[in-house]
Tab-separated table of C-alpha atoms in Angstrom:
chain	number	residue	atom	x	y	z
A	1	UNK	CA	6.856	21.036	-20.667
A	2	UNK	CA	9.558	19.240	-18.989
A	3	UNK	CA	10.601	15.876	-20.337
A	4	UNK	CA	9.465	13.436	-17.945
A	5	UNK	CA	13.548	11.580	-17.081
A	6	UNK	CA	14.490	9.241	-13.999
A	7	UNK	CA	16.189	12.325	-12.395
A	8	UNK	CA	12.621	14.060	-12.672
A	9	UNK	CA	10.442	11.048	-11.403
A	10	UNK	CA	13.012	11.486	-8.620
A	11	UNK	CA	12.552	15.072	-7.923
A	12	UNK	CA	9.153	14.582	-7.835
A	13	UNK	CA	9.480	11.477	-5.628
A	14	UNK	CA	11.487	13.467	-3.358
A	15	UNK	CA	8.812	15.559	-3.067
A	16	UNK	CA	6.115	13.375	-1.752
A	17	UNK	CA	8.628	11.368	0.121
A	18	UNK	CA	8.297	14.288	3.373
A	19	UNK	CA	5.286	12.425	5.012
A	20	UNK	CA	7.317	8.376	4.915
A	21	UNK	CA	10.176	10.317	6.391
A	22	UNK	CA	9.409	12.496	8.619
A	23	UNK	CA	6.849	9.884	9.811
A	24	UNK	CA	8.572	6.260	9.783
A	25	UNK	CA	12.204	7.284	10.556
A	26	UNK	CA	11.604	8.303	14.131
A	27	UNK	CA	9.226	5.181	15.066
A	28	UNK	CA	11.647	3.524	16.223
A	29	UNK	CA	13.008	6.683	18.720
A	30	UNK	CA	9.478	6.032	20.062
A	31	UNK	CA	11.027	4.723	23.427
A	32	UNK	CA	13.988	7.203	23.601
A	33	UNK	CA	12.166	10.248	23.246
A	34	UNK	CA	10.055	8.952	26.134
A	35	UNK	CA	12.829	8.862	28.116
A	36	UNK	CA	15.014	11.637	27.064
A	37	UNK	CA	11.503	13.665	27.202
A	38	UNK	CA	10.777	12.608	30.526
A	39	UNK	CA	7.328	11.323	29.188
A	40	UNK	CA	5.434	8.374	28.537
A	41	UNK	CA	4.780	6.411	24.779
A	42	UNK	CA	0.854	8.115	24.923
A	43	UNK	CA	2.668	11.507	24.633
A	44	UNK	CA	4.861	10.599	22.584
A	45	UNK	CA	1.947	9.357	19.924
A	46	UNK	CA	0.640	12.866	20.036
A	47	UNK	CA	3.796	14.535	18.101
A	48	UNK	CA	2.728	11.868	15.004
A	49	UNK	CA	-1.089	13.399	15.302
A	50	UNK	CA	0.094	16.892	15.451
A	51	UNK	CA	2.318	16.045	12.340
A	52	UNK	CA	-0.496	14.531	10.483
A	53	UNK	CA	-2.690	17.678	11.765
A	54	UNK	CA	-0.431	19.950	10.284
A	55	UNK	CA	0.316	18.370	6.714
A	56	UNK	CA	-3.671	18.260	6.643
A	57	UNK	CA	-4.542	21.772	7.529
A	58	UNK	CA	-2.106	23.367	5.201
A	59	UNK	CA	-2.548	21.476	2.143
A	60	UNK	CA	-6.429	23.763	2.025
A	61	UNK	CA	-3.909	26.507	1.748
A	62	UNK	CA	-0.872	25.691	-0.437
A	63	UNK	CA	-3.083	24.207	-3.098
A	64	UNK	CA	-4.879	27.320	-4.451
A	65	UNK	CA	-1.260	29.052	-3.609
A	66	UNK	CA	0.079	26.724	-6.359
A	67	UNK	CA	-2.992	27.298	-9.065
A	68	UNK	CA	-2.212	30.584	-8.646
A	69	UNK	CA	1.161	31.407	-8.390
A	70	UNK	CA	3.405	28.744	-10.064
A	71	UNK	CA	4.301	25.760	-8.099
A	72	UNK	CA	8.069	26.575	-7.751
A	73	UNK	CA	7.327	29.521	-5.039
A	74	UNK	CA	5.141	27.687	-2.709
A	75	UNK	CA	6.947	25.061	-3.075
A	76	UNK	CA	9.930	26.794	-1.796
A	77	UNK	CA	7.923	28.434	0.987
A	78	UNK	CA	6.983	25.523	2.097
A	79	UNK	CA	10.348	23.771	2.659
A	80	UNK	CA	11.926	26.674	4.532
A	81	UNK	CA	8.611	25.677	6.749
A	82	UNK	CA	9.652	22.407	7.067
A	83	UNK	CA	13.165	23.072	7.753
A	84	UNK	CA	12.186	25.697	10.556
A	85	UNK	CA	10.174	22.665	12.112
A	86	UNK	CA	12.626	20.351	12.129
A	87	UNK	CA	15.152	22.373	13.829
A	88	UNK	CA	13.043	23.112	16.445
A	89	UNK	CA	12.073	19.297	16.792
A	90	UNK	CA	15.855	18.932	17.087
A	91	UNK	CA	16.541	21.712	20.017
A	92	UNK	CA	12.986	20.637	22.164
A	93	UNK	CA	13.440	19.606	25.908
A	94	UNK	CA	9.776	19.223	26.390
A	95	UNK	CA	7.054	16.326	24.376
A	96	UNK	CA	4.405	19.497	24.092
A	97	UNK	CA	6.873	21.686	22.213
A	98	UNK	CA	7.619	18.450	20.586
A	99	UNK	CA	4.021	17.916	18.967
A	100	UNK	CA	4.521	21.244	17.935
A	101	UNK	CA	7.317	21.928	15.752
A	102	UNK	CA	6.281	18.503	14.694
A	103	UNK	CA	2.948	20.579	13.868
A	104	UNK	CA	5.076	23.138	11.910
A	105	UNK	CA	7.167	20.445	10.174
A	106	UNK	CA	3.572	19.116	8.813
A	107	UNK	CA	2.406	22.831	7.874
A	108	UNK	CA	5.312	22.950	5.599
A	109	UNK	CA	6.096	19.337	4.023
A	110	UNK	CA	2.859	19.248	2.978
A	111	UNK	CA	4.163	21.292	0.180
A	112	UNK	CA	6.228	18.896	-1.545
A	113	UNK	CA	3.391	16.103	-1.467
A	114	UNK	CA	0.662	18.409	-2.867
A	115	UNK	CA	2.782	19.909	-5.405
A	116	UNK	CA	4.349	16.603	-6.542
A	117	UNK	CA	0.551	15.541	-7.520
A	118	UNK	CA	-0.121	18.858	-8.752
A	119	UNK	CA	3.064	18.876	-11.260
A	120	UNK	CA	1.865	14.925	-12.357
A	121	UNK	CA	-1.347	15.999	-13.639
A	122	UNK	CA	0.365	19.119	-15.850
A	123	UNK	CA	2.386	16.963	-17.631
A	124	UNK	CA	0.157	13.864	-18.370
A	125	UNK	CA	-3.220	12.553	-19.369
A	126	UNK	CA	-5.323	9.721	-19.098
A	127	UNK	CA	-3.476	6.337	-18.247
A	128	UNK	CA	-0.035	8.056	-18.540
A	129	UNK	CA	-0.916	9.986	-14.960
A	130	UNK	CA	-1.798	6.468	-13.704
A	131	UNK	CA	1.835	5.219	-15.058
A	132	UNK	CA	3.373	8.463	-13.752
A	133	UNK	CA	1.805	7.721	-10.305
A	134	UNK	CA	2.303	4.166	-10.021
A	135	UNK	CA	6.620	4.971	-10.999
A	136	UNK	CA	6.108	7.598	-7.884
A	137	UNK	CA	4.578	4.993	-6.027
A	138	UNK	CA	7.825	3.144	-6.971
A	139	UNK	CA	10.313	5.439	-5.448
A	140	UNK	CA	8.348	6.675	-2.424
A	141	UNK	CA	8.148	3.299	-1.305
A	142	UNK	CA	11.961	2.965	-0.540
A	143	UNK	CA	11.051	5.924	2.383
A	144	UNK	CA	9.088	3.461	4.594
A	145	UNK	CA	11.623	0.591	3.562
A	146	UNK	CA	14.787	2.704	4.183
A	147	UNK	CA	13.806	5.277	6.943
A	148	UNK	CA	12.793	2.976	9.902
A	149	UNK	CA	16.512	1.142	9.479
A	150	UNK	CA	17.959	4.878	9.150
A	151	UNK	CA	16.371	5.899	12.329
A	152	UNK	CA	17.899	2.822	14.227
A	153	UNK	CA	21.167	3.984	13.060
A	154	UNK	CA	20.591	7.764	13.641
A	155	UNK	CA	19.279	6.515	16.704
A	156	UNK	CA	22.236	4.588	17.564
A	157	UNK	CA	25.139	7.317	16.528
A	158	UNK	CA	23.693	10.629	17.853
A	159	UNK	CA	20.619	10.070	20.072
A	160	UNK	CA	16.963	10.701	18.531
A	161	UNK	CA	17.282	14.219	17.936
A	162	UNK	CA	20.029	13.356	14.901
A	163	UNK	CA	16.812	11.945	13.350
A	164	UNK	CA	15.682	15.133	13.374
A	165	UNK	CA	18.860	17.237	11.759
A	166	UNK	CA	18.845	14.653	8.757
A	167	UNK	CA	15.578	15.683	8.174
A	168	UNK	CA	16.601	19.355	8.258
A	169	UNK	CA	19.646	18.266	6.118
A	170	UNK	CA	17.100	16.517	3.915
A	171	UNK	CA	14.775	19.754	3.372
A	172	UNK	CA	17.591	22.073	2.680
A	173	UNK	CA	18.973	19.683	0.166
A	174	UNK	CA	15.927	19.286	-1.893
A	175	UNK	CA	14.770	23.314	-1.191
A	176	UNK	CA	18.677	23.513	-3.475
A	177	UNK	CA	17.555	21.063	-6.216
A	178	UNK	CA	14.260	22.888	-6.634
A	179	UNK	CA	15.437	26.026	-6.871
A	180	UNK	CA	18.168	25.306	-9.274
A	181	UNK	CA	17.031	22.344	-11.902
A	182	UNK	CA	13.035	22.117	-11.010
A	183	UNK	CA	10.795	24.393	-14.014
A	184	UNK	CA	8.267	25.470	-13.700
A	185	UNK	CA	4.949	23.533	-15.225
A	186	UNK	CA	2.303	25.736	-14.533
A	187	UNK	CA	2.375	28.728	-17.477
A	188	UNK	CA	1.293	32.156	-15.867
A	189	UNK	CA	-1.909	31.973	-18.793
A	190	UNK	CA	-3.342	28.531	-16.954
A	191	UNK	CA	-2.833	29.988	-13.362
A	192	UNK	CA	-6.026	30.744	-11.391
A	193	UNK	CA	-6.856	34.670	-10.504
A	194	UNK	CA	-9.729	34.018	-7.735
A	195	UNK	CA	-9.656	35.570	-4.310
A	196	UNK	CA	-10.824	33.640	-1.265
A	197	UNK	CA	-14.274	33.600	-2.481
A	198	UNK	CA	-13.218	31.654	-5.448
A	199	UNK	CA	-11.134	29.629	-3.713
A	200	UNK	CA	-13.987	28.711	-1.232
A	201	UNK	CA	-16.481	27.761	-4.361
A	202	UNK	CA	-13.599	25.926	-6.558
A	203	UNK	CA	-13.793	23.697	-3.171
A	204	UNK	CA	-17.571	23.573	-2.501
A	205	UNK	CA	-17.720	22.278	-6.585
A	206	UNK	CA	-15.159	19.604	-5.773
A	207	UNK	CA	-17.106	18.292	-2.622
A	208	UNK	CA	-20.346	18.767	-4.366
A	209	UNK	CA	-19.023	16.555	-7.211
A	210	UNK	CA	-20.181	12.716	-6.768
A	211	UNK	CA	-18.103	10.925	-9.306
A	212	UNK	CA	-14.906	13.057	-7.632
A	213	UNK	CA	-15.188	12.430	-3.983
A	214	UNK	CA	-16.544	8.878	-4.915
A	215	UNK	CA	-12.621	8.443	-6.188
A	216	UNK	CA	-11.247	10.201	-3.515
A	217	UNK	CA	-12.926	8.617	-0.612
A	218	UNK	CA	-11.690	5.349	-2.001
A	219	UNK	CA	-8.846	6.101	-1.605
A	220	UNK	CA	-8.660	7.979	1.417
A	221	UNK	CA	-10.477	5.796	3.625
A	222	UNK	CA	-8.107	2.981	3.375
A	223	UNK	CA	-5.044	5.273	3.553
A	224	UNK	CA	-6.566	6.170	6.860
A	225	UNK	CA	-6.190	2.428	7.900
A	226	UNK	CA	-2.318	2.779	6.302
A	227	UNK	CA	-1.920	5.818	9.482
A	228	UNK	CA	-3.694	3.644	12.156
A	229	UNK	CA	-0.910	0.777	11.093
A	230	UNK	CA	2.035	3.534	11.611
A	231	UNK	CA	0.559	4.568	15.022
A	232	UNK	CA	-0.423	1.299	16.245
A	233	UNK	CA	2.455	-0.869	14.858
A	234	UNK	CA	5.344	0.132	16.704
A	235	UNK	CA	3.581	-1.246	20.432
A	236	UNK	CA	2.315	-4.253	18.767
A	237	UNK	CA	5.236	-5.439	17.376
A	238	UNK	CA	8.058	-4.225	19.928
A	239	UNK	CA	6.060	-4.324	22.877
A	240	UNK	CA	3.547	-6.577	22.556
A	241	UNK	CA	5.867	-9.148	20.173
A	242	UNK	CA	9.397	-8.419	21.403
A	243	UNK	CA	10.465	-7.278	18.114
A	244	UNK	CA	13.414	-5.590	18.622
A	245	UNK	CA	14.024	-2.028	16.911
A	246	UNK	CA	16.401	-3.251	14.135
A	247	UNK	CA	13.619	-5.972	13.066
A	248	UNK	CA	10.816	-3.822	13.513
A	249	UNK	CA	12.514	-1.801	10.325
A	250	UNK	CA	12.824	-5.161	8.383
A	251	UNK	CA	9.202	-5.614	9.198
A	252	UNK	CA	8.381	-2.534	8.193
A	253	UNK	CA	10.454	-2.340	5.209
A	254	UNK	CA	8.624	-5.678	3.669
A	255	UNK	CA	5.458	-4.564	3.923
A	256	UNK	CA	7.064	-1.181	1.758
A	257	UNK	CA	8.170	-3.866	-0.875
A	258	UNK	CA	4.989	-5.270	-1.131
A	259	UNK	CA	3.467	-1.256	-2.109
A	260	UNK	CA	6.233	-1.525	-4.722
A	261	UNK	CA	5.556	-4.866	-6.495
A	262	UNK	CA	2.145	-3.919	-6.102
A	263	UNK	CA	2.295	-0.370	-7.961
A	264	UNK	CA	4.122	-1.665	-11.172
A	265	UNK	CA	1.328	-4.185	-11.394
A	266	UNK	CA	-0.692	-1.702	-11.168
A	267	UNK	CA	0.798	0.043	-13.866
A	268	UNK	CA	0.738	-2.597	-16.240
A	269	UNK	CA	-2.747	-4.136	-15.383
A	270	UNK	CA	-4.480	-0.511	-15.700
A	271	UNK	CA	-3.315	-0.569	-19.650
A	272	UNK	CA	-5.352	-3.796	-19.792
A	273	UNK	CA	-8.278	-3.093	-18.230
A	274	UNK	CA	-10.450	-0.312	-17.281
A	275	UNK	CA	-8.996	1.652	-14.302
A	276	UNK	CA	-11.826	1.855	-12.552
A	277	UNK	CA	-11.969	-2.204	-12.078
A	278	UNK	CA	-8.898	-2.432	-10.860
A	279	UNK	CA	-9.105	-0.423	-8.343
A	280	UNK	CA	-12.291	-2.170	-7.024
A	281	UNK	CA	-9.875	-5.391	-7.434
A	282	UNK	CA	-7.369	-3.630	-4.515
A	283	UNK	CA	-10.227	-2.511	-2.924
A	284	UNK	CA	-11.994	-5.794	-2.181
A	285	UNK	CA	-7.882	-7.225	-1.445
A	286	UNK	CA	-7.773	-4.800	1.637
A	287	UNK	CA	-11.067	-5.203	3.125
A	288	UNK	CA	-10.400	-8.996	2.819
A	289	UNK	CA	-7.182	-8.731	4.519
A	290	UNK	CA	-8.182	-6.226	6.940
A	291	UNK	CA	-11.536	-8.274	7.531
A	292	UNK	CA	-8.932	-11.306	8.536
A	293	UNK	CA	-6.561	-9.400	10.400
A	294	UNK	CA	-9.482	-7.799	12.867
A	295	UNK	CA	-11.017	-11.066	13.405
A	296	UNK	CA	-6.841	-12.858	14.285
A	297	UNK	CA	-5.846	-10.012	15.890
A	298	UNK	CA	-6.914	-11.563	19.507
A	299	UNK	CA	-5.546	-14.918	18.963
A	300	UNK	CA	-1.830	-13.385	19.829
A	301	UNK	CA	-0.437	-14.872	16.958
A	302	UNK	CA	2.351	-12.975	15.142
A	303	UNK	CA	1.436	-14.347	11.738
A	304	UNK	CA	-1.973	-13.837	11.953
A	305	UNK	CA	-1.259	-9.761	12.160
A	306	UNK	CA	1.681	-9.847	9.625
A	307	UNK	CA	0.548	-11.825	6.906
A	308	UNK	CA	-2.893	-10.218	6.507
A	309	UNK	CA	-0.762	-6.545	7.112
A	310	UNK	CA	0.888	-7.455	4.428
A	311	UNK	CA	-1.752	-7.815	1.655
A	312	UNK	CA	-3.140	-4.954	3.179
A	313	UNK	CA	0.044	-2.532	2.717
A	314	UNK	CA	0.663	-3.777	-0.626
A	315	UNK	CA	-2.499	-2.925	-1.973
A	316	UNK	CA	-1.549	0.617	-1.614
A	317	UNK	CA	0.116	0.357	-4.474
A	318	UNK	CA	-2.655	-0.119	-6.457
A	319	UNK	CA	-5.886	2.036	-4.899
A	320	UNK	CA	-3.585	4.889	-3.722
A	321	UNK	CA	-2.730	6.060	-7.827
A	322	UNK	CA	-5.399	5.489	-9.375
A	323	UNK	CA	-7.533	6.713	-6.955
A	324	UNK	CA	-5.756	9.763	-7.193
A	325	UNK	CA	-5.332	9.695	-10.993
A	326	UNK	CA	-8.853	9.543	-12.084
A	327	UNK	CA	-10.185	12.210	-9.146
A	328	UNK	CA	-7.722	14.707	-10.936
A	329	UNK	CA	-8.167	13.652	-14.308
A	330	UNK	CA	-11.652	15.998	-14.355
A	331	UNK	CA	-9.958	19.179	-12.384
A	332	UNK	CA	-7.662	20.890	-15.116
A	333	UNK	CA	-6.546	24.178	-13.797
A	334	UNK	CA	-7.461	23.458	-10.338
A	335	UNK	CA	-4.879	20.429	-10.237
A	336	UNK	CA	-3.035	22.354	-7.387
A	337	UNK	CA	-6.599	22.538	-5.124
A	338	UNK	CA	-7.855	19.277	-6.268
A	339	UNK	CA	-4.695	17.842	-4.565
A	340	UNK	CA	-4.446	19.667	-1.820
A	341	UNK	CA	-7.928	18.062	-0.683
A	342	UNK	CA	-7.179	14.903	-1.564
A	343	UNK	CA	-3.881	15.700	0.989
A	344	UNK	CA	-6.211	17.250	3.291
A	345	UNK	CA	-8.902	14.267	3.790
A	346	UNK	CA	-5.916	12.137	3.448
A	347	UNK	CA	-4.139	13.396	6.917
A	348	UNK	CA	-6.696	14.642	8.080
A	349	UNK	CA	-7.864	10.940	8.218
A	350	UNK	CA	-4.672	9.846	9.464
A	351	UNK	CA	-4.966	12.123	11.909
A	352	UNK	CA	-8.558	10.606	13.278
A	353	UNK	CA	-7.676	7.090	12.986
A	354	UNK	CA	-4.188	7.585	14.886
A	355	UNK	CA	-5.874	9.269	17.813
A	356	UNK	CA	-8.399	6.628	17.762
A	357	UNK	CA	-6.367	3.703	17.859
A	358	UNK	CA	-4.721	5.729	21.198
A	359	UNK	CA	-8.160	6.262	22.510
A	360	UNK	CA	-8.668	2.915	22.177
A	361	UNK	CA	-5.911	1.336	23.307
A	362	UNK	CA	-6.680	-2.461	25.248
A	363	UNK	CA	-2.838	-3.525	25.331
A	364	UNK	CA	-3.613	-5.770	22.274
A	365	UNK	CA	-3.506	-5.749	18.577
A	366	UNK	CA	-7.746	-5.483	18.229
A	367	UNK	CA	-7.827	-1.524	17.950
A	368	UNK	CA	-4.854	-1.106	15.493
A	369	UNK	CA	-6.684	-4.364	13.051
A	370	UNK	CA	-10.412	-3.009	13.573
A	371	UNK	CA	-9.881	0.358	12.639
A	372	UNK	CA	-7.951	-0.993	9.449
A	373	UNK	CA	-10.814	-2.706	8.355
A	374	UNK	CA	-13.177	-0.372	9.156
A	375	UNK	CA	-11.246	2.246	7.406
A	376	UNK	CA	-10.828	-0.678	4.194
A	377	UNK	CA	-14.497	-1.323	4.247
A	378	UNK	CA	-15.302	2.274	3.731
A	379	UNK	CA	-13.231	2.989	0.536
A	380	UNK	CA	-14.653	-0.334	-1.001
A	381	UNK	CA	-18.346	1.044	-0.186
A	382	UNK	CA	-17.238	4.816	-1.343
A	383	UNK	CA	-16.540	2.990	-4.347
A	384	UNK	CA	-19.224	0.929	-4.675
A	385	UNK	CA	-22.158	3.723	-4.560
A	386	UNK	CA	-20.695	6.831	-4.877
A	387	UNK	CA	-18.728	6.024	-8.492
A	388	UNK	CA	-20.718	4.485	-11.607
């Protein structure tokens, strides 16, 4: 087993780092694709649902591919995906070829995210995973701090399709890493031999399983409300606010700092006290702040959208890993599979609640805020009767 070294937190962070990026740096290009696309911003929020369509779909796939093959190959596989996306993202002259390469970019980043989660559970155990997790949590959140600001510059130097070759830059660079310095953590003995069949019941046990999709609803749910704020945000704060692009990053960026502070807190206070509490504590923080944020969010008032955002994104930090953590802890050798449907549920999800703050749009902050707290009230009750 690898030792478990900054540079390979990194790698790993890397790794899951494909849906901040290829998500949050082109928000702010929302306004110049519409116009170098000839489009409006409604079309333009369909190439961020296709995106989180496609990183949902494929994780049912690349999961068992990584129980049974290694997770180095699919891995691989699924960057030259990615890569192949993002090119054609960057040579589009139309929004509906847009949405999908944007499609294809989410069939293959998916990869790095469900293999990152995969590789965490065959090193560790127990409250290490949780640690592990929570570190991740640590360097992921500098994506959704940094990419938003690197956009704007992107943005600014070569138009919004150089957003688009850094990610390609980005995919090739880490598809070079992987194959050179990343082992291999899955022996060929603990790899899975099942055909479709198999793979089919290994998922009908997981869903089937109370205690498991108890933890992973908990944490989906409110990551669902997480992918309504990315959709609605950039109209209610630009638009609807006057934010300009540069301060929407800032914005954006804090509420990234509060995931990290957040997720080493996590870290520590899950030594102290039983896991499962605290992640009813961060539970009951985001359907509080969600909860206030719906009921503000037709007053008009600035503050009473950030501040309760806020408390909301940072307590991320703390459901997202453990949540995670201890709905793995019980799969063994179907790590790979158990996190490609956490992945799965989790953009999946995203997918839903982006499309239905669009469907609901009123030209006010009240569809982004409700669906947040809808989305926070159903982890907290996932919790509350599905895990003992």
């Amino acid at each position: 087993m690898p030792r478990i070294t900054p540079f390979f937190v990194l790698v790993l962070a890397a790794m899951s780092a494909f849906g901040p990026l290829s998500t949050d740096m082109y928000l702010p290009a929302f306004p110049a694709i519409a116009a170098g696309l000839g489009t409006d911003a409604a079309h333009v929020q369909t190439t961020l649902a296709s995106f989180f369509a496609g990183m949902s779909l494929a994780q049912l796939a690349f999961g068992p591919l990584t129980d049974r093959f290694g997770r180095r190959l699919p891995l691989l596989a699924g960057l030259g995906i990615f890569v192949l996306g993002s090119i054609g993202c960057g040579l589009t002259e139309e929004v509906g070829w847009l949405a999908m390469w944007r499609f294809i970019q989410g069939l293959g980043g998916c990869a790095g995210m469900v293999t990152a989660r995969a590789i965490v559970r065959d090193v560790t155990e127990g409250t290490e995973t949780i640690r592990l997790m929570s570190r991740l949590m640590l360097v992921v959140t500098l994506a959704p701090i940094l990419a938003p600001s690197l956009g704007g510059l992107l943005l600014g130097w070569g138009g919004w399709r150089a957003i688009f070759w850094a990610l390609v830059v980005y995919g090739l660079g880490l598809a070079l890493v992987v194959g050179r310095v990343l082992p291999e953590t899955l022996p060929p003995e603990r790899r899975r031999r099942e055909g479709l069949a198999g793979v089919v019941m290994v998922y009908a046990r997981m869903l089937g399983t109370r205690r498991f999709m108890g933890l992973v609803l908990s944490g989906v749910l409110p990551m669902g409300g997480l992918f309504a704020y990315i959709t609605g945000s950039p109209f209610v704060f630009m638009e609807l606010h006057g934010i300009a692009p540069g301060q929407y990053g800032l914005l954006f960026g804090a509420n990234a700092l509060g995931i990290m502070g957040v997720s080493q807190l996590n870290a520590m206070l899950s030594q102290r006290h039983p896991p499962e509490r605290v992640l009813l504590w961060g539970l009951c923080a985001m359907a509080g702040a969600g909860v206030a944020m719906a009921a503000l969010s037709g007053t008009g008032s600035f503050w009473g959208i950030a501040l309760p955002l806020f408390v909301y994104v940072a307590s991320i930090g703390m459901v997202m890993p453990i949540a995670a953590a201890l709905a793995m802890a019980s799969q063994g050798r179907a790590a790979g599979s158990a996190s490609a449907l956490i992945g799965t549920l989790q953009f999946g999800g995203g997918a839903l609640t982006g499309a239905l703050v669009g469907a609901l749009y009123t030209g006010t902050a009240v569809p982004m805020a409700v669906v947040m707290a809808l989305a926070a009230l159903a982890g907290l009750l996932s919790r509350l009767i599905l895990v003992r």
